[in-house]
Amino acid sequence: MIPERSLEVLRAIVHDYIETNQPVGSKTLVERHAFGVSSATIRNEMALLEEEQLIVAPHTSSGRVPTDKGYRLFVDRLGEVKPLSIAERTAIENFMQGSADLDEILGRTVRLLAQLTNQVAMVQYPSLEKGHVKSVELIKVADNQLILLLVTDISRVQQHLIQFAAQLDEDFVSTLRAKLIGALTGASLSQVSAKLHDFTSQFAPNRETHVQLVLDTLLEQVDANRQDKIILAGTASLAKNEDDFKGSISPMLEAIEEQVVLLRLIQEMQAEENGVALRIGSENLLSEFSSSSVVVSGYEKEGAEVAKLGVLGPTRMNYSANISAVRAVARYLTQTLGGL
Amino acid sequence: MIPERSLEVLRAIVHDYIETNQPVGSKTLVERHAFGVSSATIRNEMALLEEEQLIVAPHTSSGRVPTDKGYRLFVDRLGEVKPLSIAERTAIENFMQGSADLDEILGRTVRLLAQLTNQVAMVQYPSLEKGHVKSVELIKVADNQLILLLVTDISRVQQHLIQFAAQLDEDFVSTLRAKLIGALTGASLSQVSAKLHDFTSQFAPNRETHVQLVLDTLLEQVDANRQDKIILAGTASLAKNEDDFKGSISPMLEAIEEQVVLLRLIQEMQAEENGVALRIGSENLLSEFSSSSVVVSGYEKEGAEVAKLGVLGPTRMNYSANISAVRAVARYLTQTLGGL
DNA sequence: ATTGGCAGTCGTACCCATTGAGTGCTAACG
DNA sequence: CGTTAGCACTCAATGGGTACGACTGCCAAT
């Protein structure tokens, strides 16, 4: 429905605007891009694009700026995304090398992504919902304190301190430990609750409150895997691009600090055909992010998507470069996790 | 050497400037504070203060603004710091209640401090240098993978995944585990290295590389306790007070993200008589923080200082309120940790 | 459909005069 | 000798006025 040349003009406008941060006018446009036509023709095209609400003029006598809708059309019809440069690829590989620990891998990943894109980078911790229990450990650290460890197959160990009213004897702890291991090893996290259904009855009545306390803590740990965590890097780039955002950046910083908000935001984003999900400006329902865009992609472990990563920046961002960076980093992370 | 009335004037200037964010002139000063003298006298005093470089006039025909040196004298001669309001005290107590896990306690603490002061709050994780080993655990999670756990007496468990080239048999793992526990339980972290000196020789030569790998990882974990970690909250307030800082806030955000810089910064601050350490503006040697002030205080566990916490904000901050907030929160944290 | 030309709009930059807050200085006062 | 009133002076901020220039939209010609 929208003719090819109009699209071409839109592409050029987005491109120039991203580069110069100035509203772009018809004259400079024909100078920089070798359209075969004069500025007057471009003016007509631009009037059309404005009617379609794809671009807008900040004031009467100025050039045009893409609207959110304009950016959206731009990325949807982007065609090819620019592949990463060789320098970038080697940078990625060097960055990821020699990490064994999950925390370290994710930490490196998020810094890498921030560096590649010059935007705020976010990496969500893997959801363990689909994980399995590898082992459970009880470690006595004081007469009345245990540390409960839950080891799952996504290279992560959770720990929690349990405080008891009374002293604990070694025998009780070790039988409890053995029975827990027996009952849970290999179970998927979603099964844990069911598997423990009648667990307490194995113990003498006077032990029951202690056992129950441990079970409660354990279930809490399992539950904690559902509300995941997110790590960030590159928040300084918000300040650097400050005038790209309407208003102050401080509500954005606040929202970012509230992990819950961010998590909900990226949770509800569903990937499109090219593997990444994209929200542009007002497509983000939260008002704090109405002049920001978010690019996210899922990453996988053992063939299943376990969490997401992505970047957050002004709507005036380099979509092509950022999309390919997010995609590449997600792929490398998937690959790195596969090697564990 | 500096007469009392001059000090009084300096106090008034700092007070008004913090409140209004405007250079303060002699006339408005006598209006707001009931000195017994006229504005001309105050002008003479101000000329004196300026000669001492305690205040400065941004331009010829404007009021005065405190210099870093002025702020310094102000806080040194502050006399009493304003005690917290009852509302603030109950807020603190509510905030701290019902936390058992160290991570959670520190997380709450840092958010509390940010909220009380409206500044960037920082809490350093306890240094475990003076801690003791409570237990060591080896958990087999796959044929060729172990998780090493180091449990210390500061309610923190460290974990690290170890990957082996060959398969491991249960017997080897459990004897290694038993010997490690035997050798290290109760040892202080600084002794660990020495205690393991001749450890490898207990094993058959073909096991040595495996044992060594575990020991290396263990020592790495012990070492990791020296380079501590810091958590932050309230970075949004940087943006909110943006114009209080010269230049952009983005280098500050960068420095904050580089934990190393922050750690060095607060590490080298030594507490003064009132229990808090204070760096004002250019007293911070790092140029990024030349228009910021930092207030820190140590907090204790079992009578010994284990780490620091504090706030970071513009030199134009409410020193009195922030000092007392930092002091109070440090005390409450010490108290909370004592209950573990 | 494209183009050159042209009137019209509006933001930006610049100059200039005015205003007002605040200073330093001096001379008078108790 | 400290304090004070008065006064001349400085300089940032403000607002009006004008010129400039980068655009656009429209129209008539190609």
XYZ file of C-alpha atoms (C1' of nucleotides) in Angstrom:
740
model
C 0.000 0.000 0.000
C 2.863 2.378 0.684
C 4.894 2.791 -2.476
C 8.503 1.699 -2.482
C 9.937 5.145 -3.007
C 8.145 6.527 0.006
C 9.689 3.770 2.040
C 13.048 4.680 0.632
C 12.537 8.248 1.780
C 11.490 7.084 5.230
C 14.598 4.949 5.487
C 16.738 7.899 4.525
C 15.054 10.149 7.069
C 15.503 7.646 9.879
C 19.080 7.076 8.877
C 20.011 10.734 8.752
C 18.116 11.605 11.879
C 19.840 8.879 13.849
C 23.152 10.088 12.575
C 22.794 13.825 13.007
C 20.149 14.190 15.707
C 18.662 17.024 13.638
C 15.257 17.170 12.002
C 15.931 16.406 8.368
C 14.666 18.595 5.539
C 14.000 17.851 1.916
C 16.995 19.683 0.590
C 19.702 18.109 2.705
C 18.028 14.774 2.070
C 18.492 14.889 -1.711
C 22.036 16.111 -1.228
C 23.062 13.206 0.936
C 21.197 10.456 -0.847
C 21.281 10.209 -4.611
C 17.570 10.025 -5.277
C 16.963 10.687 -8.946
C 14.540 13.488 -8.162
C 14.464 17.036 -6.902
C 13.738 18.322 -3.446
C 10.231 19.368 -4.417
C 9.327 15.789 -5.215
C 10.734 14.682 -1.908
C 8.649 17.358 -0.262
C 5.553 15.791 -1.755
C 6.607 12.391 -0.505
C 7.233 13.809 2.915
C 3.807 15.407 3.011
C 2.428 11.961 2.312
C 4.482 10.331 5.021
C 3.338 12.979 7.430
C -0.272 12.277 6.551
C 0.370 8.634 7.409
C 1.796 9.797 10.767
C 5.130 8.210 10.006
C 7.046 11.433 10.408
C 6.292 14.714 12.080
C 7.621 18.265 11.994
C 8.542 19.630 15.441
C 7.507 23.077 14.231
C 6.356 24.685 11.010
C 9.646 25.630 9.509
C 11.740 22.637 10.400
C 12.600 19.291 8.955
C 10.879 16.068 9.866
C 11.501 13.529 12.579
C 10.309 9.918 12.556
C 7.381 9.064 14.828
C 7.219 5.834 16.817
C 5.030 4.507 14.053
C 7.664 5.554 11.557
C 10.406 3.725 13.406
C 8.154 0.703 13.603
C 7.594 0.598 9.870
C 11.281 1.204 9.381
C 12.345 -1.813 11.402
C 9.587 -4.039 10.081
C 10.682 -3.359 6.532
C 14.321 -3.235 7.427
C 15.174 -6.165 5.219
C 18.646 -7.217 6.199
C 20.204 -6.356 9.524
C 23.788 -5.317 9.280
C 26.025 -8.227 10.293
C 28.621 -7.588 12.961
C 32.075 -6.530 11.938
C 34.923 -8.956 12.359
C 36.360 -6.786 15.085
C 33.092 -7.043 16.963
C 32.968 -10.802 16.590
C 36.435 -11.288 17.962
C 35.620 -8.868 20.749
C 32.687 -11.039 21.689
C 34.714 -14.197 21.641
C 37.501 -12.744 23.724
C 35.024 -11.405 26.184
C 33.303 -14.687 26.736
C 36.378 -16.784 27.036
C 37.473 -18.433 30.206
C 34.353 -18.088 32.286
C 33.080 -21.063 34.184
C 30.768 -19.635 36.786
C 27.248 -18.628 35.811
C 27.464 -15.332 37.650
C 30.646 -14.486 35.892
C 29.343 -15.452 32.474
C 26.259 -13.332 32.838
C 28.264 -10.456 34.258
C 30.579 -10.495 31.305
C 27.705 -10.824 28.906
C 25.890 -7.793 30.179
C 29.003 -5.634 30.085
C 29.776 -6.857 26.605
C 26.335 -5.972 25.374
C 26.517 -2.527 26.944
C 29.838 -1.925 25.303
C 28.766 -3.116 21.872
C 25.625 -1.023 21.748
C 26.429 1.956 23.939
C 23.071 1.488 25.574
C 21.798 0.126 28.839
C 22.161 -3.639 28.673
C 20.091 -6.113 30.664
C 20.471 -9.823 31.191
C 17.843 -11.817 32.975
C 18.944 -14.730 35.095
C 17.850 -18.118 33.809
C 14.504 -19.198 35.055
C 14.858 -22.498 36.797
C 11.250 -23.470 36.426
C 12.185 -26.151 33.986
C 15.305 -27.135 35.892
C 15.852 -30.271 37.897
C 17.141 -30.872 41.381
C 20.653 -32.189 41.333
C 21.160 -32.314 45.016
C 20.079 -30.947 48.350
C 22.511 -30.277 51.140
C 22.117 -29.445 54.789
C 25.120 -27.987 56.497
C 25.216 -27.406 60.190
C 26.929 -24.127 60.928
C 25.977 -23.766 64.565
C 24.109 -25.685 67.204
C 20.832 -24.277 66.064
C 21.559 -23.172 62.505
C 21.507 -25.002 59.230
C 22.321 -23.824 55.768
C 20.087 -25.319 53.160
C 21.549 -25.660 49.695
C 19.550 -26.382 46.609
C 21.633 -27.448 43.633
C 19.972 -27.470 40.246
C 21.152 -28.352 36.812
C 21.467 -24.799 35.599
C 24.789 -24.316 37.331
C 23.355 -22.391 40.160
C 23.279 -23.070 43.848
C 20.833 -21.389 46.125
C 21.402 -21.079 49.797
C 19.414 -20.047 52.772
C 20.112 -19.903 56.442
C 17.617 -21.618 58.746
C 17.426 -20.734 62.379
C 15.982 -23.214 64.876
C 14.632 -22.660 68.336
C 16.286 -25.744 69.742
C 19.583 -27.504 69.283
C 19.962 -30.032 66.546
C 21.748 -33.323 66.767
C 23.913 -34.650 64.000
C 21.906 -37.811 63.484
C 18.719 -35.984 62.800
C 20.404 -33.678 60.330
C 22.053 -36.449 58.402
C 18.946 -38.617 58.144
C 16.917 -35.629 57.085
C 19.540 -34.833 54.503
C 19.604 -38.384 53.187
C 15.849 -38.562 52.908
C 15.626 -35.250 51.137
C 18.247 -36.316 48.643
C 16.441 -39.563 48.113
C 13.114 -37.914 47.591
C 14.147 -35.054 45.375
C 17.214 -35.887 43.329
C 16.291 -35.766 39.691
C 12.872 -34.246 40.269
C 11.908 -31.247 38.231
C 11.352 -28.105 40.224
C 7.672 -28.100 39.487
C 7.399 -31.577 41.003
C 9.113 -30.720 44.254
C 5.994 -29.623 46.039
C 4.165 -32.843 45.153
C 7.087 -35.085 46.064
C 7.208 -33.634 49.527
C 3.537 -34.094 50.112
C 3.738 -36.751 52.774
C 7.333 -36.240 53.723
C 6.890 -35.120 57.300
C 5.110 -38.270 58.373
C 8.354 -40.219 58.135
C 9.600 -38.530 61.249
C 8.783 -38.779 64.905
C 6.116 -36.282 65.976
C 8.525 -34.249 68.097
C 10.652 -33.639 65.005
C 7.853 -32.486 62.825
C 8.151 -28.762 63.419
C 11.829 -28.865 62.540
C 11.240 -30.840 59.411
C 8.445 -28.560 58.402
C 10.665 -25.516 58.811
C 13.214 -27.004 56.468
C 10.559 -27.931 53.930
C 9.060 -24.464 54.016
C 12.424 -22.932 53.356
C 13.060 -25.346 50.552
C 9.769 -24.596 48.857
C 10.466 -20.915 49.255
C 13.744 -21.412 47.440
C 12.036 -23.285 44.664
C 9.498 -20.527 44.401
C 12.165 -17.865 44.316
C 13.166 -19.248 40.950
C 10.024 -18.004 39.425
C 10.638 -14.368 40.236
C 13.893 -13.992 38.501
C 16.619 -11.475 38.745
C 18.078 -9.122 36.218
C 21.506 -7.541 35.951
C 22.396 -4.308 34.240
C 25.310 -2.464 32.750
C 25.881 0.782 30.957
C 23.426 2.961 32.806
C 25.827 5.826 32.189
C 24.732 5.875 28.571
C 21.348 7.097 29.714
C 22.988 10.257 30.950
C 25.080 10.495 27.820
C 22.019 10.439 25.584
C 20.038 12.480 27.999
C 18.498 14.985 25.610
C 17.196 12.166 23.453
C 14.696 11.478 26.194
C 11.820 13.767 26.863
C 11.886 15.068 30.381
C 14.288 13.905 33.022
C 16.012 10.557 33.068
C 15.543 10.179 36.776
C 12.181 8.355 36.569
C 13.854 5.978 34.157
C 16.690 5.319 36.550
C 14.140 4.684 39.247
C 12.217 2.250 37.105
C 15.416 0.470 36.198
C 16.330 0.109 39.829
C 12.943 -1.442 40.459
C 13.772 -4.731 38.888
C 10.167 -5.790 39.011
C 9.175 -3.176 36.480
C 11.908 -4.151 34.076
C 11.111 -7.809 34.432
C 7.476 -7.296 33.645
C 8.455 -5.163 30.709
C 10.670 -7.709 29.028
C 8.548 -10.631 30.149
C 5.608 -9.534 28.088
C 7.643 -8.972 24.951
C 7.241 -11.754 22.434
C 9.837 -12.358 19.766
C 8.987 -11.698 16.164
C 10.071 -13.693 13.166
C 13.715 -12.638 13.282
C 14.226 -13.837 16.846
C 14.135 -10.501 18.625
C 11.315 -8.591 20.223
C 11.107 -4.841 19.893
C 9.127 -2.163 21.637
C 9.328 1.351 20.309
C 8.492 4.447 22.332
C 4.855 4.576 23.250
C 4.477 0.894 22.461
C 5.889 0.518 25.931
C 2.854 0.968 28.085
C 4.850 2.378 30.979
C 5.035 6.123 30.734
C 8.633 6.198 31.964
C 9.717 4.479 28.800
C 7.606 6.397 26.335
C 10.657 7.835 24.613
C 12.736 4.681 24.843
C 12.971 1.572 22.796
C 13.727 -1.906 24.022
C 15.321 -4.711 22.054
C 15.298 -8.160 23.611
C 16.006 -11.708 22.597
C 15.720 -15.000 24.393
C 18.661 -17.243 25.074
C 18.609 -20.951 25.498
C 19.954 -23.786 27.530
C 19.557 -27.299 26.235
C 17.258 -26.264 23.487
C 14.745 -24.411 25.619
C 14.568 -20.676 26.182
C 15.507 -20.005 29.776
C 15.584 -16.210 29.927
C 15.994 -13.008 27.976
C 18.565 -10.332 27.408
C 18.485 -7.039 25.613
C 19.152 -3.340 25.521
C 17.262 -0.215 26.403
C 17.881 3.137 24.757
C 16.300 6.198 23.247
C 13.854 5.703 20.389
C 16.473 7.479 18.348
C 18.788 4.486 18.399
C 20.597 2.529 15.763
C 18.066 -0.263 15.425
C 19.936 -2.197 12.831
C 23.155 -2.356 14.822
C 21.453 -3.006 18.134
C 19.227 -5.756 16.823
C 22.159 -7.608 15.397
C 24.219 -7.091 18.550
C 21.453 -8.433 20.770
C 20.943 -11.374 18.492
C 24.609 -12.194 18.313
C 25.169 -11.923 22.047
C 22.137 -14.106 22.725
C 23.528 -16.713 20.388
C 26.957 -16.621 21.963
C 25.486 -16.891 25.410
C 23.393 -19.883 24.378
C 26.516 -21.450 22.990
C 28.555 -20.749 26.121
C 25.855 -22.190 28.353
C 25.699 -25.277 26.193
C 29.344 -25.977 26.984
C 28.721 -26.224 30.718
C 41.503 32.244 65.190
C 38.251 32.715 63.320
C 35.870 34.693 65.501
C 32.617 33.120 66.540
C 30.416 35.550 64.691
C 32.146 34.846 61.388
C 31.463 31.185 61.944
C 27.874 32.022 62.634
C 27.681 33.809 59.307
C 29.288 30.893 57.527
C 26.777 28.526 59.067
C 23.950 30.750 57.923
C 25.331 30.943 54.404
C 25.717 27.179 54.127
C 22.270 26.663 55.551
C 20.549 29.062 53.197
C 22.496 27.941 50.178
C 21.615 24.316 50.779
C 18.014 25.276 51.147
C 17.608 27.651 48.223
C 20.346 26.659 45.809
C 20.956 30.375 45.237
C 24.063 32.386 46.029
C 23.221 34.196 49.233
C 23.707 37.927 49.686
C 24.151 40.052 52.743
C 20.708 41.559 52.697
C 18.641 38.383 52.451
C 20.922 36.895 55.078
C 20.094 39.453 57.766
C 16.438 39.159 56.873
C 16.289 35.428 57.395
C 18.536 35.178 60.422
C 18.146 37.591 63.287
C 21.726 38.780 63.613
C 21.800 41.875 65.746
C 23.634 43.844 63.066
C 23.029 45.444 59.698
C 23.783 44.112 56.279
C 26.861 46.316 55.975
C 28.473 44.585 58.927
C 27.648 41.233 57.418
C 29.251 42.412 54.215
C 32.446 43.062 56.102
C 32.297 39.613 57.617
C 31.710 38.097 54.223
C 34.705 39.914 52.770
C 36.724 38.307 55.542
C 35.343 34.851 54.864
C 36.105 35.288 51.215
C 39.673 36.227 52.022
C 39.932 32.968 53.942
C 38.612 31.177 50.851
C 35.681 29.822 52.764
C 33.151 31.347 50.437
C 33.323 32.646 46.917
C 31.234 34.870 44.649
C 30.380 33.245 41.313
C 30.495 36.710 39.733
C 31.013 40.254 40.865
C 27.481 41.247 41.597
C 26.149 38.105 43.167
C 25.893 36.553 46.568
C 28.348 34.049 47.975
C 28.554 30.304 47.797
C 30.514 28.072 50.184
C 33.745 26.593 48.874
C 34.806 23.034 49.638
C 36.965 24.497 52.357
C 33.938 26.345 53.662
C 31.876 23.193 53.823
C 34.737 21.475 55.560
C 34.956 24.092 58.291
C 31.196 24.020 58.542
C 31.020 20.311 59.265
C 34.075 20.309 61.512
C 32.515 22.975 63.670
C 29.050 21.616 63.249
C 28.668 20.912 66.927
C 25.646 18.738 67.258
C 24.250 16.712 64.389
C 20.514 16.770 64.187
C 19.113 13.557 65.678
C 16.687 11.570 63.552
C 13.002 12.225 63.873
C 10.845 9.610 65.509
C 9.210 8.896 62.170
C 12.623 8.172 60.716
C 13.544 5.881 63.575
C 10.421 3.810 63.241
C 10.942 3.725 59.487
C 14.367 2.267 60.061
C 13.111 -0.328 62.468
C 10.281 -1.412 60.211
C 12.612 -1.627 57.309
C 15.085 -3.856 59.005
C 12.602 -6.217 60.521
C 12.224 -9.796 59.489
C 15.356 -10.289 57.455
C 17.423 -13.362 58.007
C 19.595 -13.659 54.942
C 22.675 -11.475 54.647
C 21.898 -10.531 51.065
C 18.453 -9.464 52.055
C 19.607 -7.484 55.058
C 22.159 -5.555 53.066
C 19.689 -5.014 50.240
C 17.187 -3.530 52.597
C 19.815 -1.451 54.286
C 21.012 0.175 51.123
C 17.502 1.008 49.975
C 16.690 2.389 53.384
C 19.702 4.646 53.347
C 18.906 5.883 49.871
C 15.392 6.676 50.921
C 16.385 8.475 54.102
C 18.949 10.715 52.463
C 17.703 11.061 48.901
C 21.216 10.368 47.765
C 23.073 7.487 46.241
C 23.550 4.924 48.988
C 26.303 2.319 49.076
C 26.816 -0.682 51.300
C 29.986 -2.677 51.153
C 29.774 -6.396 51.755
C 31.499 -7.573 54.891
C 35.102 -8.369 54.385
C 35.706 -11.941 55.388
C 39.372 -11.491 55.951
C 38.840 -11.899 59.628
C 36.251 -14.625 59.181
C 36.682 -18.294 59.898
C 35.929 -21.370 57.901
C 32.876 -23.135 59.178
C 32.787 -25.861 56.657
C 33.828 -26.909 53.202
C 31.606 -28.975 50.981
C 32.147 -30.774 47.729
C 29.051 -31.708 45.812
C 29.187 -33.846 42.745
C 26.777 -32.528 40.177
C 27.929 -34.504 37.178
C 30.498 -37.153 36.352
C 33.181 -34.562 35.881
C 31.870 -31.565 37.805
C 32.033 -30.577 41.422
C 30.598 -27.625 43.216
C 32.861 -26.298 45.907
C 31.195 -24.540 48.807
C 32.986 -22.427 51.322
C 30.959 -21.667 54.408
C 32.243 -18.958 56.693
C 30.978 -17.522 59.921
C 29.684 -14.321 58.419
C 26.523 -15.997 57.183
C 27.682 -16.237 53.657
C 28.309 -19.209 51.472
C 30.466 -18.992 48.410
C 30.170 -21.416 45.599
C 32.142 -22.248 42.545
C 31.801 -24.827 39.852
C 34.851 -26.930 39.051
C 35.178 -28.746 35.794
C 37.453 -31.779 35.494
C 38.926 -33.391 32.447
C 38.283 -36.925 33.696
C 35.520 -38.656 35.583
C 35.530 -38.645 39.340
C 34.695 -41.497 41.599
C 32.656 -41.091 44.743
C 35.332 -42.399 47.046
C 37.871 -39.872 45.957
C 35.404 -37.030 46.363
C 34.330 -38.043 49.826
C 37.850 -38.564 51.150
C 38.920 -35.277 49.685
C 35.942 -33.633 51.273
C 36.665 -35.196 54.662
C 40.297 -34.180 54.573
C 39.469 -30.639 53.606
C 36.978 -30.335 56.417
C 39.500 -31.768 58.813
C 42.221 -29.418 57.716
C 40.276 -26.219 57.504
C 37.336 -26.178 59.888
C 37.836 -23.396 62.353
C 40.785 -21.883 60.542
C 40.737 -18.174 59.896
C 40.697 -17.224 56.259
C 44.163 -15.789 56.399
C 45.466 -19.159 57.619
C 43.906 -21.188 54.848
C 46.802 -20.848 52.484
C 49.292 -22.005 55.106
C 47.139 -24.908 56.267
C 47.002 -26.283 52.760
C 50.717 -26.074 52.257
C 51.490 -29.759 52.127
C 47.994 -30.975 51.493
C 48.483 -32.512 48.080
C 51.105 -34.956 49.231
C 48.478 -36.981 51.078
C 47.139 -38.251 47.798
C 48.352 -40.687 45.223
C 50.384 -39.044 42.445
C 47.735 -39.684 39.818
C 45.250 -37.695 41.880
C 47.439 -34.712 42.364
C 46.246 -32.617 39.462
C 42.656 -33.031 40.573
C 43.419 -32.105 44.130
C 45.419 -29.143 42.997
C 42.540 -27.895 40.888
C 40.244 -27.973 43.892
C 42.783 -26.207 46.072
C 43.340 -23.508 43.500
C 39.651 -22.852 43.308
C 39.397 -22.773 47.046
C 42.196 -20.276 47.421
C 40.625 -18.177 44.722
C 37.426 -18.109 46.735
C 39.284 -17.103 49.840
C 41.006 -14.391 47.903
C 37.767 -13.138 46.473
C 36.867 -12.096 49.991
C 39.520 -9.500 49.991
C 38.228 -7.639 46.976
C 34.815 -7.027 48.310
C 31.633 -6.139 46.667
C 29.443 -3.115 46.992
C 25.746 -2.637 46.404
C 24.004 0.571 45.481
C 20.628 2.181 45.547
C 19.165 5.528 44.632
C 21.244 6.310 41.583
C 18.206 8.139 40.265
C 18.911 10.921 42.719
C 22.037 11.734 40.741
C 19.866 12.686 37.832
C 17.481 14.530 40.089
C 20.254 16.737 41.444
C 21.955 16.917 38.135
C 22.674 20.646 37.976
C 24.363 20.511 41.355
C 27.195 18.712 39.653
C 29.528 20.459 37.311
C 29.503 18.870 33.896
C 27.668 15.716 33.019
C 26.743 12.998 35.452
C 27.636 10.282 33.022
C 31.273 9.929 34.126
C 29.973 9.584 37.654
C 27.582 6.839 36.657
C 30.453 5.119 34.930
C 32.663 5.374 37.965
C 29.867 4.049 40.145
C 29.401 1.089 37.869
C 33.108 0.371 38.162
C 32.903 -0.974 41.644
C 36.655 -0.956 41.944
C 36.784 2.812 41.881
C 34.134 3.185 44.524
C 35.760 0.602 46.725
C 39.094 2.330 46.588
C 37.385 5.594 47.320
C 35.655 4.492 50.500
C 38.477 2.201 51.515
C 40.881 5.066 51.956
C 38.490 7.129 54.024
C 39.251 7.055 57.697
C 36.622 7.878 60.272
C 36.972 11.021 62.335
C 36.075 11.457 65.944
C 32.313 11.266 65.470
C 32.422 7.884 63.786
C 31.938 8.965 60.222
C 34.397 9.823 57.481
C 33.718 12.667 55.127
C 35.188 13.773 51.830
C 34.076 17.043 50.381
C 34.387 17.961 46.712
C 37.983 18.249 45.652
C 39.094 16.328 48.726
C 38.151 13.360 46.597
C 41.193 12.881 44.471
C 39.223 11.391 41.605
C 38.168 14.097 39.208
C 34.787 12.475 38.610
C 33.821 13.229 42.152
C 35.211 16.731 42.410
C 31.784 18.210 42.936
C 30.486 15.416 45.128
C 30.742 14.648 48.769
C 30.900 11.245 50.350
C 29.802 10.305 53.858
C 30.752 6.868 55.118
C 30.749 4.973 58.357
C 31.931 1.527 59.306
C 29.655 -1.161 60.632
C 30.602 -3.979 62.878
C 30.125 -7.644 63.488
C 31.179 -9.066 66.817
C 32.923 -5.918 67.857
C 35.139 -5.559 64.821
C 34.519 -3.334 61.841
C 33.809 -5.575 58.875
C 32.883 -3.077 56.158
C 31.568 0.362 55.385
C 28.423 2.008 54.175
C 27.590 5.533 53.182
C 26.105 7.976 50.769
C 27.316 9.958 47.796
C 25.810 13.256 46.712
C 26.523 16.769 45.548
C 28.744 18.959 47.724
C 25.613 21.005 48.203
C 24.045 18.382 50.436
C 22.470 18.432 53.844
C 25.517 17.318 55.794
C 23.885 17.341 59.154
C 20.977 15.128 58.119
C 23.097 12.795 56.033
C 25.742 12.299 58.679
C 23.183 11.346 61.248
C 21.366 9.054 58.820
C 24.557 7.237 57.904
C 25.507 6.901 61.535
C 22.109 5.622 62.552
C 21.861 3.111 59.736
C 25.350 1.830 60.468
C 24.380 1.339 64.087
C 21.185 -0.475 63.209
C 22.991 -2.700 60.770
C 25.601 -3.558 63.370
C 22.795 -4.401 65.742
C 20.968 -6.547 63.194
C 24.113 -8.451 62.347
C 24.772 -9.058 65.998
C 21.491 -10.946 66.198
C 22.536 -13.519 63.643
C 4.394 12.857 -12.284
C 7.994 16.171 -11.745
C 9.994 20.532 -11.133
C 11.378 25.497 -10.283
C 9.923 29.366 -8.085
C 8.030 31.980 -4.432
C 5.525 33.530 -0.463
C 5.029 32.460 4.260
C 6.286 30.528 8.871
C 8.939 30.176 12.695
C 13.084 29.088 15.461
C 17.718 30.925 16.331
C 21.146 34.235 16.960
C 22.383 38.672 17.943
C 22.293 43.345 19.620
C 20.978 46.604 22.972
C 18.798 48.847 26.747
C 16.883 48.146 31.199
C 16.567 46.192 35.653
C 17.987 44.688 40.031
C 20.627 42.215 43.290
C 24.708 42.629 45.456
C 29.272 44.444 46.266
C 33.170 47.511 48.037
C 34.272 51.815 49.711
C 33.953 55.920 52.352
C 32.527 58.968 55.657
C 29.872 59.610 59.738
C 28.399 57.883 64.253
C 28.412 56.146 69.161
C 37.210 50.789 66.908
C 33.306 48.409 65.486
C 29.085 49.629 63.201
C 26.247 51.808 59.939
C 24.085 54.496 56.069
C 24.799 55.947 51.637
C 26.484 55.664 47.089
C 28.747 54.452 42.862
C 29.743 50.469 40.328
C 29.513 45.800 38.268
C 27.386 42.331 35.929
C 23.862 38.488 35.124
C 19.387 38.234 33.644
C 15.536 39.828 31.060
C 12.945 41.349 27.226
C 12.181 43.627 22.910
C 13.529 44.197 18.163
C 15.613 42.711 13.949
C 17.891 40.066 10.633
C 18.819 35.471 9.086
C 18.012 31.102 7.364
C 16.033 26.599 7.007
C 12.100 24.824 6.029
C 7.364 24.102 4.021
C 3.250 24.278 0.966
C 1.388 25.679 -3.131
C 1.066 26.823 -7.982
C 1.972 27.029 -12.578
C 4.884 25.241 -16.123
C 7.060 21.200 -18.183
